[in-house]
């Protein structure tokens, strides 16, 4: 007798939405890396032009320019590396792998923390500029010029992306914790193929001796 195969469970909207948010964040990370490197050249030129009117030496100006370039390249590298990670997590969620869901929660927690720290740094720089000693007045002047060297829309864009990043990770983590997602990932875990039990043969027993009739009495 043959039994009809059960229809595969459809992906819940919560899982599909979480994967879609991760894909959007991956695309945004790549776009940010490209824009970051494109803006870098104009920012360095604007900073050098403004730094000529300060009391800083050429060596100090070069040091700050190196810092600008290193921070921009580092941000771009982190964004580029995070894009395939987010895309891979999205694909893993769509296949119903519970381990990928746990990994997504871990990444979401780290991303939420990083986003909150970025927002705190931007707000702190605006509300309480860096204060240096009197002997480092030239360096203080140079650091004060960094914010003005960027395009007027760059710092608000970074703040907005940091807030969006934190909210995106929070949304993903919440969607994956909904009952529909729990039921779907639990079903995939319970239907995972298991190894069949091994057959243990019975121990070999020697054949019993044939029964011989007793001798007739004499």
PDB file of C-alpha atoms in Angstrom:
ATOM      1  CA  UNK A   1       0.000   0.000   0.000  1.00  0.00           C
ATOM      2  CA  UNK A   2       1.364   3.439  -0.914  1.00  0.00           C
ATOM      3  CA  UNK A   3       0.730   6.546   1.154  1.00  0.00           C
ATOM      4  CA  UNK A   4       0.443  10.040  -0.333  1.00  0.00           C
ATOM      5  CA  UNK A   5       3.416  12.255   0.405  1.00  0.00           C
ATOM      6  CA  UNK A   6       2.684  15.231   2.634  1.00  0.00           C
ATOM      7  CA  UNK A   7       2.945  18.640   0.977  1.00  0.00           C
ATOM      8  CA  UNK A   8       6.035  20.647   1.964  1.00  0.00           C
ATOM      9  CA  UNK A   9       5.382  23.377   4.506  1.00  0.00           C
ATOM     10  CA  UNK A  10       5.365  26.894   3.146  1.00  0.00           C
ATOM     11  CA  UNK A  11       7.839  29.356   4.542  1.00  0.00           C
ATOM     12  CA  UNK A  12       6.213  31.660   7.063  1.00  0.00           C
ATOM     13  CA  UNK A  13       6.022  35.326   6.187  1.00  0.00           C
ATOM     14  CA  UNK A  14       8.201  36.093   9.214  1.00  0.00           C
ATOM     15  CA  UNK A  15      11.090  33.993   7.847  1.00  0.00           C
ATOM     16  CA  UNK A  16      10.765  35.432   4.339  1.00  0.00           C
ATOM     17  CA  UNK A  17      10.651  38.965   5.722  1.00  0.00           C
ATOM     18  CA  UNK A  18      13.730  38.372   7.892  1.00  0.00           C
ATOM     19  CA  UNK A  19      15.655  37.040   4.877  1.00  0.00           C
ATOM     20  CA  UNK A  20      14.535  40.015   2.776  1.00  0.00           C
ATOM     21  CA  UNK A  21      15.742  42.477   5.424  1.00  0.00           C
ATOM     22  CA  UNK A  22      19.132  40.744   5.507  1.00  0.00           C
ATOM     23  CA  UNK A  23      19.448  40.952   1.711  1.00  0.00           C
ATOM     24  CA  UNK A  24      18.574  44.660   1.739  1.00  0.00           C
ATOM     25  CA  UNK A  25      21.189  45.247   4.453  1.00  0.00           C
ATOM     26  CA  UNK A  26      23.788  43.350   2.388  1.00  0.00           C
ATOM     27  CA  UNK A  27      23.097  45.516  -0.674  1.00  0.00           C
ATOM     28  CA  UNK A  28      23.227  48.658   1.473  1.00  0.00           C
ATOM     29  CA  UNK A  29      26.605  47.580   2.892  1.00  0.00           C
ATOM     30  CA  UNK A  30      28.077  47.237  -0.604  1.00  0.00           C
ATOM     31  CA  UNK A  31      26.650  50.608  -1.658  1.00  0.00           C
ATOM     32  CA  UNK A  32      28.085  52.232   1.466  1.00  0.00           C
ATOM     33  CA  UNK A  33      31.550  50.820   0.737  1.00  0.00           C
ATOM     34  CA  UNK A  34      31.507  52.247  -2.783  1.00  0.00           C
ATOM     35  CA  UNK A  35      30.287  55.682  -1.683  1.00  0.00           C
ATOM     36  CA  UNK A  36      32.797  55.741   1.177  1.00  0.00           C
ATOM     37  CA  UNK A  37      35.747  55.289  -1.186  1.00  0.00           C
ATOM     38  CA  UNK A  38      34.350  57.755  -3.730  1.00  0.00           C
ATOM     39  CA  UNK A  39      33.929  60.474  -1.102  1.00  0.00           C
ATOM     40  CA  UNK A  40      37.411  59.901   0.322  1.00  0.00           C
ATOM     41  CA  UNK A  41      39.322  61.770  -2.392  1.00  0.00           C
ATOM     42  CA  UNK A  42      37.293  64.970  -2.134  1.00  0.00           C
ATOM     43  CA  UNK A  43      37.385  64.828   1.653  1.00  0.00           C
ATOM     44  CA  UNK A  44      41.176  64.624   1.724  1.00  0.00           C
ATOM     45  CA  UNK A  45      41.491  67.532  -0.701  1.00  0.00           C
ATOM     46  CA  UNK A  46      39.089  69.686   1.311  1.00  0.00           C
ATOM     47  CA  UNK A  47      40.908  68.853   4.527  1.00  0.00           C
ATOM     48  CA  UNK A  48      44.351  69.738   3.119  1.00  0.00           C
ATOM     49  CA  UNK A  49      43.017  73.025   1.782  1.00  0.00           C
ATOM     50  CA  UNK A  50      41.549  73.990   5.155  1.00  0.00           C
ATOM     51  CA  UNK A  51      44.588  72.753   7.091  1.00  0.00           C
ATOM     52  CA  UNK A  52      46.894  75.276   5.376  1.00  0.00           C
ATOM     53  CA  UNK A  53      45.390  78.069   7.467  1.00  0.00           C
ATOM     54  CA  UNK A  54      46.229  76.335  10.774  1.00  0.00           C
ATOM     55  CA  UNK A  55      49.418  76.251  12.815  1.00  0.00           C
ATOM     56  CA  UNK A  56      49.923  72.529  12.124  1.00  0.00           C
ATOM     57  CA  UNK A  57      53.095  71.304  10.470  1.00  0.00           C
ATOM     58  CA  UNK A  58      53.037  69.346   7.194  1.00  0.00           C
ATOM     59  CA  UNK A  59      53.908  66.184   9.111  1.00  0.00           C
ATOM     60  CA  UNK A  60      50.891  66.612  11.371  1.00  0.00           C
ATOM     61  CA  UNK A  61      48.640  67.219   8.389  1.00  0.00           C
ATOM     62  CA  UNK A  62      49.941  64.066   6.698  1.00  0.00           C
ATOM     63  CA  UNK A  63      49.323  62.055   9.868  1.00  0.00           C
ATOM     64  CA  UNK A  64      45.682  63.150  10.015  1.00  0.00           C
ATOM     65  CA  UNK A  65      45.259  62.434   6.292  1.00  0.00           C
ATOM     66  CA  UNK A  66      46.624  58.934   6.873  1.00  0.00           C
ATOM     67  CA  UNK A  67      44.122  58.506   9.690  1.00  0.00           C
ATOM     68  CA  UNK A  68      41.294  59.631   7.410  1.00  0.00           C
ATOM     69  CA  UNK A  69      42.279  57.209   4.668  1.00  0.00           C
ATOM     70  CA  UNK A  70      42.789  54.292   7.068  1.00  0.00           C
ATOM     71  CA  UNK A  71      39.401  54.777   8.715  1.00  0.00           C
ATOM     72  CA  UNK A  72      37.641  55.037   5.348  1.00  0.00           C
ATOM     73  CA  UNK A  73      39.330  51.918   3.950  1.00  0.00           C
ATOM     74  CA  UNK A  74      38.631  49.983   7.148  1.00  0.00           C
ATOM     75  CA  UNK A  75      34.959  50.945   7.058  1.00  0.00           C
ATOM     76  CA  UNK A  76      34.722  49.892   3.409  1.00  0.00           C
ATOM     77  CA  UNK A  77      36.415  46.545   4.071  1.00  0.00           C
ATOM     78  CA  UNK A  78      34.086  45.785   6.980  1.00  0.00           C
ATOM     79  CA  UNK A  79      31.065  46.667   4.843  1.00  0.00           C
ATOM     80  CA  UNK A  80      32.238  44.482   1.952  1.00  0.00           C
ATOM     81  CA  UNK A  81      32.914  41.514   4.236  1.00  0.00           C
ATOM     82  CA  UNK A  82      29.557  41.834   5.989  1.00  0.00           C
ATOM     83  CA  UNK A  83      27.592  41.731   2.725  1.00  0.00           C
ATOM     84  CA  UNK A  84      28.239  38.035   1.841  1.00  0.00           C
ATOM     85  CA  UNK A  85      27.720  37.067   5.485  1.00  0.00           C
ATOM     86  CA  UNK A  86      24.273  38.655   5.549  1.00  0.00           C
ATOM     87  CA  UNK A  87      23.378  37.164   2.171  1.00  0.00           C
ATOM     88  CA  UNK A  88      24.505  33.707   3.303  1.00  0.00           C
ATOM     89  CA  UNK A  89      22.410  33.967   6.455  1.00  0.00           C
ATOM     90  CA  UNK A  90      19.384  34.939   4.364  1.00  0.00           C
ATOM     91  CA  UNK A  91      19.776  31.884   2.119  1.00  0.00           C
ATOM     92  CA  UNK A  92      20.289  29.618   5.120  1.00  0.00           C
ATOM     93  CA  UNK A  93      17.116  30.890   6.766  1.00  0.00           C
ATOM     94  CA  UNK A  94      15.088  30.134   3.643  1.00  0.00           C
ATOM     95  CA  UNK A  95      16.272  26.520   3.743  1.00  0.00           C
ATOM     96  CA  UNK A  96      14.975  26.103   7.295  1.00  0.00           C
ATOM     97  CA  UNK A  97      18.289  25.467   9.056  1.00  0.00           C
ATOM     98  CA  UNK A  98      17.863  26.098  12.750  1.00  0.00           C
ATOM     99  CA  UNK A  99      21.623  26.521  13.203  1.00  0.00           C
ATOM    100  CA  UNK A 100      21.542  29.425  10.754  1.00  0.00           C
ATOM    101  CA  UNK A 101      18.752  31.003  12.785  1.00  0.00           C
ATOM    102  CA  UNK A 102      20.925  30.827  15.911  1.00  0.00           C
ATOM    103  CA  UNK A 103      23.863  32.299  13.984  1.00  0.00           C
ATOM    104  CA  UNK A 104      21.585  35.090  12.737  1.00  0.00           C
ATOM    105  CA  UNK A 105      20.628  35.918  16.314  1.00  0.00           C
ATOM    106  CA  UNK A 106      24.318  36.151  17.247  1.00  0.00           C
ATOM    107  CA  UNK A 107      25.130  38.377  14.257  1.00  0.00           C
ATOM    108  CA  UNK A 108      22.056  40.516  14.972  1.00  0.00           C
ATOM    109  CA  UNK A 109      23.168  41.043  18.554  1.00  0.00           C
ATOM    110  CA  UNK A 110      26.657  42.093  17.463  1.00  0.00           C
ATOM    111  CA  UNK A 111      25.273  44.313  14.708  1.00  0.00           C
ATOM    112  CA  UNK A 112      22.807  45.960  17.078  1.00  0.00           C
ATOM    113  CA  UNK A 113      25.625  46.706  19.499  1.00  0.00           C
ATOM    114  CA  UNK A 114      27.820  48.129  16.719  1.00  0.00           C
ATOM    115  CA  UNK A 115      24.992  50.315  15.439  1.00  0.00           C
ATOM    116  CA  UNK A 116      24.294  51.730  18.896  1.00  0.00           C
ATOM    117  CA  UNK A 117      28.008  52.435  19.406  1.00  0.00           C
ATOM    118  CA  UNK A 118      28.221  54.239  16.046  1.00  0.00           C
ATOM    119  CA  UNK A 119      25.270  56.445  16.922  1.00  0.00           C
ATOM    120  CA  UNK A 120      26.787  57.188  20.321  1.00  0.00           C
ATOM    121  CA  UNK A 121      30.111  58.175  18.723  1.00  0.00           C
ATOM    122  CA  UNK A 122      28.459  60.530  16.216  1.00  0.00           C
ATOM    123  CA  UNK A 123      26.323  62.154  18.898  1.00  0.00           C
ATOM    124  CA  UNK A 124      29.304  62.441  21.238  1.00  0.00           C
ATOM    125  CA  UNK A 125      31.475  64.113  18.613  1.00  0.00           C
ATOM    126  CA  UNK A 126      28.770  66.681  17.935  1.00  0.00           C
ATOM    127  CA  UNK A 127      27.816  67.396  21.526  1.00  0.00           C
ATOM    128  CA  UNK A 128      31.267  67.218  23.141  1.00  0.00           C
ATOM    129  CA  UNK A 129      34.172  67.856  20.747  1.00  0.00           C
ATOM    130  CA  UNK A 130      37.555  66.424  21.609  1.00  0.00           C
ATOM    131  CA  UNK A 131      39.520  68.611  24.012  1.00  0.00           C
ATOM    132  CA  UNK A 132      43.321  68.471  23.944  1.00  0.00           C
ATOM    133  CA  UNK A 133      46.018  70.198  25.952  1.00  0.00           C
ATOM    134  CA  UNK A 134      47.552  73.540  25.093  1.00  0.00           C
ATOM    135  CA  UNK A 135      50.644  71.831  23.689  1.00  0.00           C
ATOM    136  CA  UNK A 136      48.519  70.001  21.108  1.00  0.00           C
ATOM    137  CA  UNK A 137      46.580  72.973  19.820  1.00  0.00           C
ATOM    138  CA  UNK A 138      47.586  72.306  16.220  1.00  0.00           C
ATOM    139  CA  UNK A 139      46.311  68.737  16.396  1.00  0.00           C
ATOM    140  CA  UNK A 140      43.083  69.945  17.935  1.00  0.00           C
ATOM    141  CA  UNK A 141      42.622  72.354  15.042  1.00  0.00           C
ATOM    142  CA  UNK A 142      43.169  69.578  12.514  1.00  0.00           C
ATOM    143  CA  UNK A 143      40.719  67.203  14.180  1.00  0.00           C
ATOM    144  CA  UNK A 144      38.146  69.963  14.240  1.00  0.00           C
ATOM    145  CA  UNK A 145      38.424  70.299  10.476  1.00  0.00           C
ATOM    146  CA  UNK A 146      37.609  66.646   9.731  1.00  0.00           C
ATOM    147  CA  UNK A 147      33.852  67.016  10.111  1.00  0.00           C
ATOM    148  CA  UNK A 148      33.785  70.038   7.797  1.00  0.00           C
ATOM    149  CA  UNK A 149      35.939  68.294   5.180  1.00  0.00           C
ATOM    150  CA  UNK A 150      33.234  65.707   4.495  1.00  0.00           C
ATOM    151  CA  UNK A 151      30.240  66.613   2.328  1.00  0.00           C
ATOM    152  CA  UNK A 152      27.384  68.180   4.266  1.00  0.00           C
ATOM    153  CA  UNK A 153      25.217  65.093   3.767  1.00  0.00           C
ATOM    154  CA  UNK A 154      27.867  62.516   4.765  1.00  0.00           C
ATOM    155  CA  UNK A 155      27.658  62.644   8.560  1.00  0.00           C
ATOM    156  CA  UNK A 156      23.817  62.681   8.658  1.00  0.00           C
ATOM    157  CA  UNK A 157      23.881  59.751   6.223  1.00  0.00           C
ATOM    158  CA  UNK A 158      26.220  57.804   8.499  1.00  0.00           C
ATOM    159  CA  UNK A 159      24.034  58.519  11.515  1.00  0.00           C
ATOM    160  CA  UNK A 160      20.923  57.440   9.606  1.00  0.00           C
ATOM    161  CA  UNK A 161      22.587  54.245   8.400  1.00  0.00           C
ATOM    162  CA  UNK A 162      23.712  53.407  11.925  1.00  0.00           C
ATOM    163  CA  UNK A 163      20.152  53.800  13.222  1.00  0.00           C
ATOM    164  CA  UNK A 164      18.778  51.791  10.292  1.00  0.00           C
ATOM    165  CA  UNK A 165      21.358  49.068  10.891  1.00  0.00           C
ATOM    166  CA  UNK A 166      20.400  48.744  14.556  1.00  0.00           C
ATOM    167  CA  UNK A 167      16.683  48.672  13.725  1.00  0.00           C
ATOM    168  CA  UNK A 168      17.254  46.149  10.923  1.00  0.00           C
ATOM    169  CA  UNK A 169      19.023  43.682  13.177  1.00  0.00           C
ATOM    170  CA  UNK A 170      16.368  44.162  15.843  1.00  0.00           C
ATOM    171  CA  UNK A 171      13.597  43.472  13.330  1.00  0.00           C
ATOM    172  CA  UNK A 172      15.349  40.340  12.037  1.00  0.00           C
ATOM    173  CA  UNK A 173      15.872  38.936  15.531  1.00  0.00           C
ATOM    174  CA  UNK A 174      12.243  39.635  16.453  1.00  0.00           C
ATOM    175  CA  UNK A 175      10.838  38.027  13.292  1.00  0.00           C
ATOM    176  CA  UNK A 176      12.845  34.849  13.845  1.00  0.00           C
ATOM    177  CA  UNK A 177      11.491  34.570  17.399  1.00  0.00           C
ATOM    178  CA  UNK A 178       7.814  34.636  16.371  1.00  0.00           C
ATOM    179  CA  UNK A 179       5.719  31.466  16.941  1.00  0.00           C
ATOM    180  CA  UNK A 180       5.343  30.854  13.198  1.00  0.00           C
ATOM    181  CA  UNK A 181       9.112  30.845  12.752  1.00  0.00           C
ATOM    182  CA  UNK A 182       9.603  28.599  15.782  1.00  0.00           C
ATOM    183  CA  UNK A 183       7.102  26.085  14.417  1.00  0.00           C
ATOM    184  CA  UNK A 184       8.656  26.053  10.948  1.00  0.00           C
ATOM    185  CA  UNK A 185      12.254  25.655  12.129  1.00  0.00           C
ATOM    186  CA  UNK A 186      11.133  23.034  14.670  1.00  0.00           C
ATOM    187  CA  UNK A 187       9.406  21.034  11.934  1.00  0.00           C
ATOM    188  CA  UNK A 188      12.544  21.031   9.793  1.00  0.00           C
ATOM    189  CA  UNK A 189      14.601  19.921  12.760  1.00  0.00           C
ATOM    190  CA  UNK A 190      12.212  17.075  13.621  1.00  0.00           C
ATOM    191  CA  UNK A 191      12.002  15.825  10.024  1.00  0.00           C
ATOM    192  CA  UNK A 192      15.742  15.616   9.575  1.00  0.00           C
ATOM    193  CA  UNK A 193      16.784  12.165   8.267  1.00  0.00           C
ATOM    194  CA  UNK A 194      18.062   9.812  10.922  1.00  0.00           C
ATOM    195  CA  UNK A 195      20.306   6.801  10.460  1.00  0.00           C
ATOM    196  CA  UNK A 196      18.407   3.476  10.391  1.00  0.00           C
ATOM    197  CA  UNK A 197      19.018   1.149  13.336  1.00  0.00           C
ATOM    198  CA  UNK A 198      21.803  -1.317  12.748  1.00  0.00           C
ATOM    199  CA  UNK A 199      20.799  -4.953  12.495  1.00  0.00           C
ATOM    200  CA  UNK A 200      22.581  -7.158  14.988  1.00  0.00           C
ATOM    201  CA  UNK A 201      22.624 -10.805  13.889  1.00  0.00           C
ATOM    202  CA  UNK A 202      21.855 -13.450  16.443  1.00  0.00           C
ATOM    203  CA  UNK A 203      24.895 -15.279  17.822  1.00  0.00           C
ATOM    204  CA  UNK A 204      25.770 -18.467  16.013  1.00  0.00           C
ATOM    205  CA  UNK A 205      24.699 -21.626  17.850  1.00  0.00           C
ATOM    206  CA  UNK A 206      26.082 -25.045  16.929  1.00  0.00           C
ATOM    207  CA  UNK A 207      23.506 -27.626  15.775  1.00  0.00           C
ATOM    208  CA  UNK A 208      22.262 -29.947  18.489  1.00  0.00           C
ATOM    209  CA  UNK A 209      23.268 -33.625  18.416  1.00  0.00           C
ATOM    210  CA  UNK A 210      20.639 -36.008  16.960  1.00  0.00           C
ATOM    211  CA  UNK A 211      18.543 -37.875  19.500  1.00  0.00           C
ATOM    212  CA  UNK A 212      19.469 -41.571  19.682  1.00  0.00           C
ATOM    213  CA  UNK A 213      16.942 -44.109  20.911  1.00  0.00           C
ATOM    214  CA  UNK A 214      17.861 -46.117  23.974  1.00  0.00           C
ATOM    215  CA  UNK A 215      19.166 -49.620  23.490  1.00  0.00           C
ATOM    216  CA  UNK A 216      16.569 -52.376  23.929  1.00  0.00           C
ATOM    217  CA  UNK A 217      17.031 -54.429  27.086  1.00  0.00           C
ATOM    218  CA  UNK A 218      18.687 -57.780  26.695  1.00  0.00           C
TER     219      UNK A 218
END
